[in-house]
XYZ file of C-alpha atoms in Angstrom:
308
model
C 70.846 -86.706 -26.363
C 67.954 -84.609 -23.921
C 67.403 -81.462 -24.062
C 65.250 -79.895 -20.483
C 62.991 -77.110 -21.569
C 62.187 -74.677 -18.227
C 59.276 -72.745 -17.809
C 59.725 -69.431 -16.268
C 57.237 -68.924 -13.312
C 56.204 -65.422 -14.075
C 53.462 -65.214 -11.342
C 55.788 -65.755 -8.492
C 57.972 -63.037 -9.291
C 55.277 -60.681 -9.103
C 55.603 -58.557 -5.841
C 52.602 -58.860 -3.576
C 52.124 -55.221 -2.870
C 51.050 -54.132 -6.886
C 47.540 -55.152 -6.331
C 47.430 -52.868 -3.008
C 48.710 -49.788 -5.125
C 46.693 -50.249 -7.724
C 44.241 -50.185 -5.316
C 45.123 -47.217 -3.758
C 45.195 -45.631 -7.062
C 42.122 -46.436 -7.951
C 40.353 -45.076 -4.710
C 42.719 -41.670 -5.028
C 41.287 -40.877 -9.090
C 37.537 -41.702 -7.798
C 37.807 -39.600 -4.203
C 39.658 -37.115 -6.802
C 36.645 -37.485 -9.946
C 34.007 -36.973 -7.237
C 35.714 -33.781 -5.408
C 36.067 -32.096 -9.069
C 32.463 -32.861 -10.062
C 30.806 -31.744 -6.700
C 33.222 -28.620 -7.188
C 32.034 -28.084 -10.524
C 28.207 -28.467 -9.577
C 28.432 -25.631 -7.225
C 30.337 -23.487 -9.587
C 27.116 -24.665 -12.297
C 24.203 -24.083 -9.717
C 23.298 -27.410 -9.469
C 23.588 -28.241 -5.796
C 22.748 -25.888 -2.837
C 24.766 -27.368 0.122
C 23.542 -24.687 3.379
C 23.818 -25.386 6.428
C 25.798 -28.969 5.773
C 21.975 -30.462 5.349
C 22.490 -33.000 2.787
C 19.887 -31.968 0.180
C 20.974 -33.049 -3.454
C 18.736 -36.738 -3.097
C 15.655 -34.172 -3.244
C 16.303 -33.049 -6.613
C 16.283 -29.678 -5.657
C 18.582 -28.644 -9.316
C 15.616 -29.877 -10.845
C 13.285 -26.175 -10.230
C 15.016 -23.221 -8.999
C 11.805 -21.703 -7.054
C 11.960 -24.863 -5.298
C 15.499 -24.681 -4.663
C 15.254 -21.231 -2.900
C 11.964 -22.617 -1.131
C 14.770 -25.495 0.224
C 16.988 -22.623 1.353
C 14.288 -20.505 3.427
C 12.895 -23.578 4.815
C 16.878 -24.364 5.997
C 16.728 -21.082 7.835
C 13.950 -21.687 9.554
C 15.018 -25.498 10.903
C 19.202 -24.140 11.464
C 17.437 -21.329 13.815
C 16.326 -24.810 16.292
C 19.267 -26.554 15.010
C 16.832 -29.244 13.586
C 18.206 -31.336 11.171
C 16.053 -31.192 7.787
C 16.132 -35.432 7.723
C 14.865 -35.324 10.631
C 11.708 -33.160 9.972
C 11.125 -33.435 6.603
C 9.746 -36.638 4.536
C 11.453 -36.569 1.132
C 8.843 -39.042 -0.392
C 8.135 -37.228 -4.079
C 4.206 -38.226 -3.840
C 4.059 -35.835 -0.752
C 6.598 -33.528 -1.298
C 6.784 -31.168 -4.135
C 7.022 -28.072 -5.712
C 3.574 -26.059 -7.439
C 5.410 -22.951 -8.892
C 3.973 -21.872 -12.275
C 6.199 -23.720 -14.323
C 5.892 -27.401 -11.993
C 2.092 -26.851 -11.930
C 1.889 -27.113 -15.181
C 1.978 -31.538 -14.831
C -0.456 -31.564 -11.939
C -3.892 -31.328 -14.539
C -6.144 -29.904 -11.947
C -6.659 -26.968 -9.210
C -8.848 -28.734 -7.136
C -9.154 -31.999 -5.259
C -11.653 -34.358 -3.183
C -10.506 -35.757 -0.258
C -11.893 -37.153 3.139
C -14.944 -38.935 4.019
C -17.203 -37.140 2.740
C -14.844 -35.925 -0.020
C -14.605 -31.742 0.412
C -13.034 -29.955 -2.002
C -9.473 -28.216 -1.384
C -7.589 -25.706 -3.624
C -4.050 -26.995 -4.962
C -1.525 -24.536 -3.404
C -0.257 -23.078 -6.341
C 2.657 -20.802 -6.242
C 3.674 -22.391 -3.386
C 6.464 -25.771 -2.581
C 4.842 -27.850 -0.009
C 6.944 -30.175 2.177
C 6.026 -33.072 3.898
C 6.917 -33.435 7.737
C 8.461 -37.065 8.993
C 5.553 -39.263 10.660
C 6.098 -38.921 14.021
C 8.404 -36.064 13.522
C 5.708 -33.171 15.060
C 2.710 -34.998 14.080
C 0.345 -37.877 14.466
C 0.270 -38.204 10.946
C 0.794 -42.027 11.714
C -2.867 -41.978 12.437
C -4.801 -44.559 9.932
C -7.698 -42.590 9.333
C -5.869 -40.113 7.826
C -5.960 -40.728 4.142
C -9.147 -41.922 4.039
C -10.916 -39.897 6.451
C -9.839 -36.037 7.106
C -10.955 -32.769 4.563
C -7.593 -31.134 3.753
C -7.233 -27.369 4.704
C -4.498 -24.395 5.140
C -3.145 -22.035 7.834
C -1.210 -18.832 7.193
C 1.899 -18.725 9.943
C 4.791 -16.161 10.860
C 8.050 -17.729 9.487
C 9.315 -17.785 12.673
C 7.159 -19.053 14.443
C 6.922 -22.163 12.533
C 9.531 -24.505 14.785
C 7.564 -23.105 17.723
C 4.141 -24.693 16.156
C 6.463 -27.981 15.430
C 7.770 -27.749 18.630
C 4.198 -27.641 20.583
C 2.747 -30.838 18.332
C -0.225 -28.609 17.371
C -1.803 -25.560 16.157
C -3.328 -23.027 19.158
C -6.189 -21.251 19.845
C -5.913 -17.642 20.827
C -4.795 -17.445 24.820
C -2.976 -20.745 24.415
C 1.256 -20.752 25.194
C 2.966 -22.185 21.944
C 6.728 -22.521 23.046
C 6.687 -20.609 26.609
C 4.504 -18.608 28.492
C 5.676 -15.436 27.059
C 4.448 -17.057 23.301
C 0.999 -16.851 23.823
C -1.331 -16.822 20.577
C -3.371 -13.551 19.812
C -6.276 -12.957 17.943
C -4.948 -11.161 14.380
C -5.778 -7.846 14.303
C -7.751 -7.551 11.626
C -9.880 -10.452 12.741
C -12.814 -10.627 14.699
C -11.762 -9.629 18.467
C -14.874 -10.452 20.031
C -17.869 -13.361 20.467
C -20.710 -11.193 18.273
C -23.674 -12.446 16.286
C -23.309 -12.729 12.714
C -24.795 -13.443 9.318
C -23.411 -17.646 8.515
C -25.361 -19.059 5.399
C -24.237 -21.999 6.609
C -25.312 -22.234 10.066
C -28.975 -23.509 10.771
C -30.835 -20.647 10.932
C -28.445 -17.935 8.691
C -26.701 -16.308 11.649
C -24.445 -17.619 14.201
C -22.767 -16.689 17.163
C -19.229 -16.279 16.445
C -16.317 -16.746 18.374
C -13.040 -15.886 17.737
C -11.034 -17.992 20.381
C -10.927 -21.283 17.969
C -8.221 -22.472 15.373
C -9.347 -21.056 11.595
C -7.849 -22.769 8.789
C -9.581 -22.845 5.081
C -9.709 -24.981 2.440
C -8.342 -22.037 -0.087
C -4.401 -21.212 0.305
C -5.667 -17.500 -1.515
C -7.192 -17.050 1.797
C -5.264 -18.631 4.154
C -2.079 -16.639 2.870
C -3.815 -13.635 3.940
C -3.007 -14.772 7.806
C 0.715 -15.469 6.507
C 2.582 -12.478 6.941
C 5.865 -12.076 4.705
C 9.286 -11.962 6.392
C 12.794 -11.907 5.097
C 14.166 -15.013 5.193
C 17.564 -16.407 4.381
C 17.224 -12.966 1.883
C 14.005 -13.659 0.590
C 11.056 -12.467 1.224
C 8.483 -15.544 1.830
C 5.600 -16.797 3.277
C 4.371 -19.997 5.216
C 1.783 -21.746 5.740
C 1.055 -25.085 6.812
C -1.402 -27.835 5.734
C -3.352 -30.023 8.032
C -5.386 -32.679 8.184
C -9.073 -32.053 10.053
C -11.687 -34.320 10.876
C -15.217 -34.114 9.563
C -17.567 -32.469 11.952
C -14.995 -31.147 14.358
C -15.219 -27.772 12.626
C -18.245 -24.956 11.635
C -17.644 -23.970 7.939
C -18.416 -19.794 8.232
C -17.754 -17.143 5.542
C -14.149 -14.584 5.227
C -13.209 -12.223 8.204
C -11.241 -10.276 6.377
C -13.672 -7.376 4.441
C -13.463 -8.475 1.272
C -15.910 -7.566 -1.191
C -15.048 -9.278 -4.458
C -14.564 -13.137 -4.363
C -11.351 -14.065 -3.050
C -11.202 -17.776 -4.481
C -12.625 -18.656 -7.912
C -13.153 -22.340 -6.710
C -14.920 -21.641 -3.378
C -17.237 -19.590 -2.583
C -16.228 -16.448 0.301
C -19.056 -17.836 2.566
C -17.090 -21.229 3.030
C -13.675 -20.214 3.499
C -13.259 -20.459 6.991
C -13.478 -23.719 8.934
C -13.360 -22.999 12.634
C -12.299 -25.913 15.195
C -11.765 -25.621 19.237
C -10.019 -28.661 18.985
C -11.613 -30.927 21.595
C -11.691 -34.068 20.147
C -7.831 -35.110 20.418
C -6.093 -36.094 16.885
C -8.618 -34.385 14.893
C -6.784 -31.924 13.031
C -3.261 -32.592 12.564
C -0.038 -30.897 10.762
C 1.106 -32.652 7.537
C 2.931 -30.201 5.297
C 5.159 -26.888 5.144
C 4.308 -24.942 2.749
C 7.020 -21.809 1.896
C 6.002 -19.290 -1.086
C 9.226 -16.789 -2.176
C 8.019 -13.362 -3.827
C 12.119 -11.820 -4.533
C 14.575 -13.581 -5.079
C 17.707 -11.602 -3.522
C 15.908 -8.671 -4.794
C 15.132 -9.396 -7.786
C 11.800 -10.684 -9.491
C 10.901 -14.291 -9.063
C 10.010 -14.317 -12.633
C 13.248 -13.579 -13.836
C 13.832 -17.206 -12.997
C 13.311 -20.629 -15.407
C 9.913 -21.336 -11.986
C 8.702 -18.184 -12.145
C 6.188 -16.829 -9.454
C 2.605 -16.799 -10.363
């Protein structure tokens, strides 16, 4: 008698739609978990999403002070419907926070830059945001990193987008954005041509011309020209960091009437650089600097990264 053994094909009995069901379930679980994580993150303050900008990839959750500065800059960009990613370069080598806690890792308060080398002071207390090359500057200039000196220019926060739209800083009398927005000489600045002492000039005296662009290697001095305004619920100051060609500017003393030394790293007689911008590209805007003095009515020292 011959016995025949029949092997059952279990594979053939598996319904073809089962793998599809499994894939759908897995996808649903992934989306659900992702949603829960983001929701919890918002509740814990780890994400700061405003104006629908996706800014978590610049790790603002690492520093609460930086997150506050981001919110201020978002508000300014949104006023002209500018998108974060189109203006800001998130490269960590160029965009960084200089608040009290973050500054501990810097290791120095000054840097030398340009050819010949020139000292500029790092912007302690500010958060620095690099402008994306090609968005509102000529930062693609191949000589920038080797040749130009670094300096700062204080502005009104609400004038930021007009300046970026014009691609440049203007001199008094020039229009920024429209004919109605002509630049005026600051009230506390020298208003007219006049002779004044200047230890940096050839004979110790110069004919001072107020109709120029003024920048400073000292963020402390430049911040005197950056009025505080309430932006997004924060009392904020905004400055611009620029690159300027050596030899294209004159060095002069402070003009705010200070009786004491303003910056411990620089003498008062070298705090103001002036240029007529006669050469195209001699001065370019490279970074936006934001400083927050008060956070929603609470002193910033109550946060993890307090203001200096």
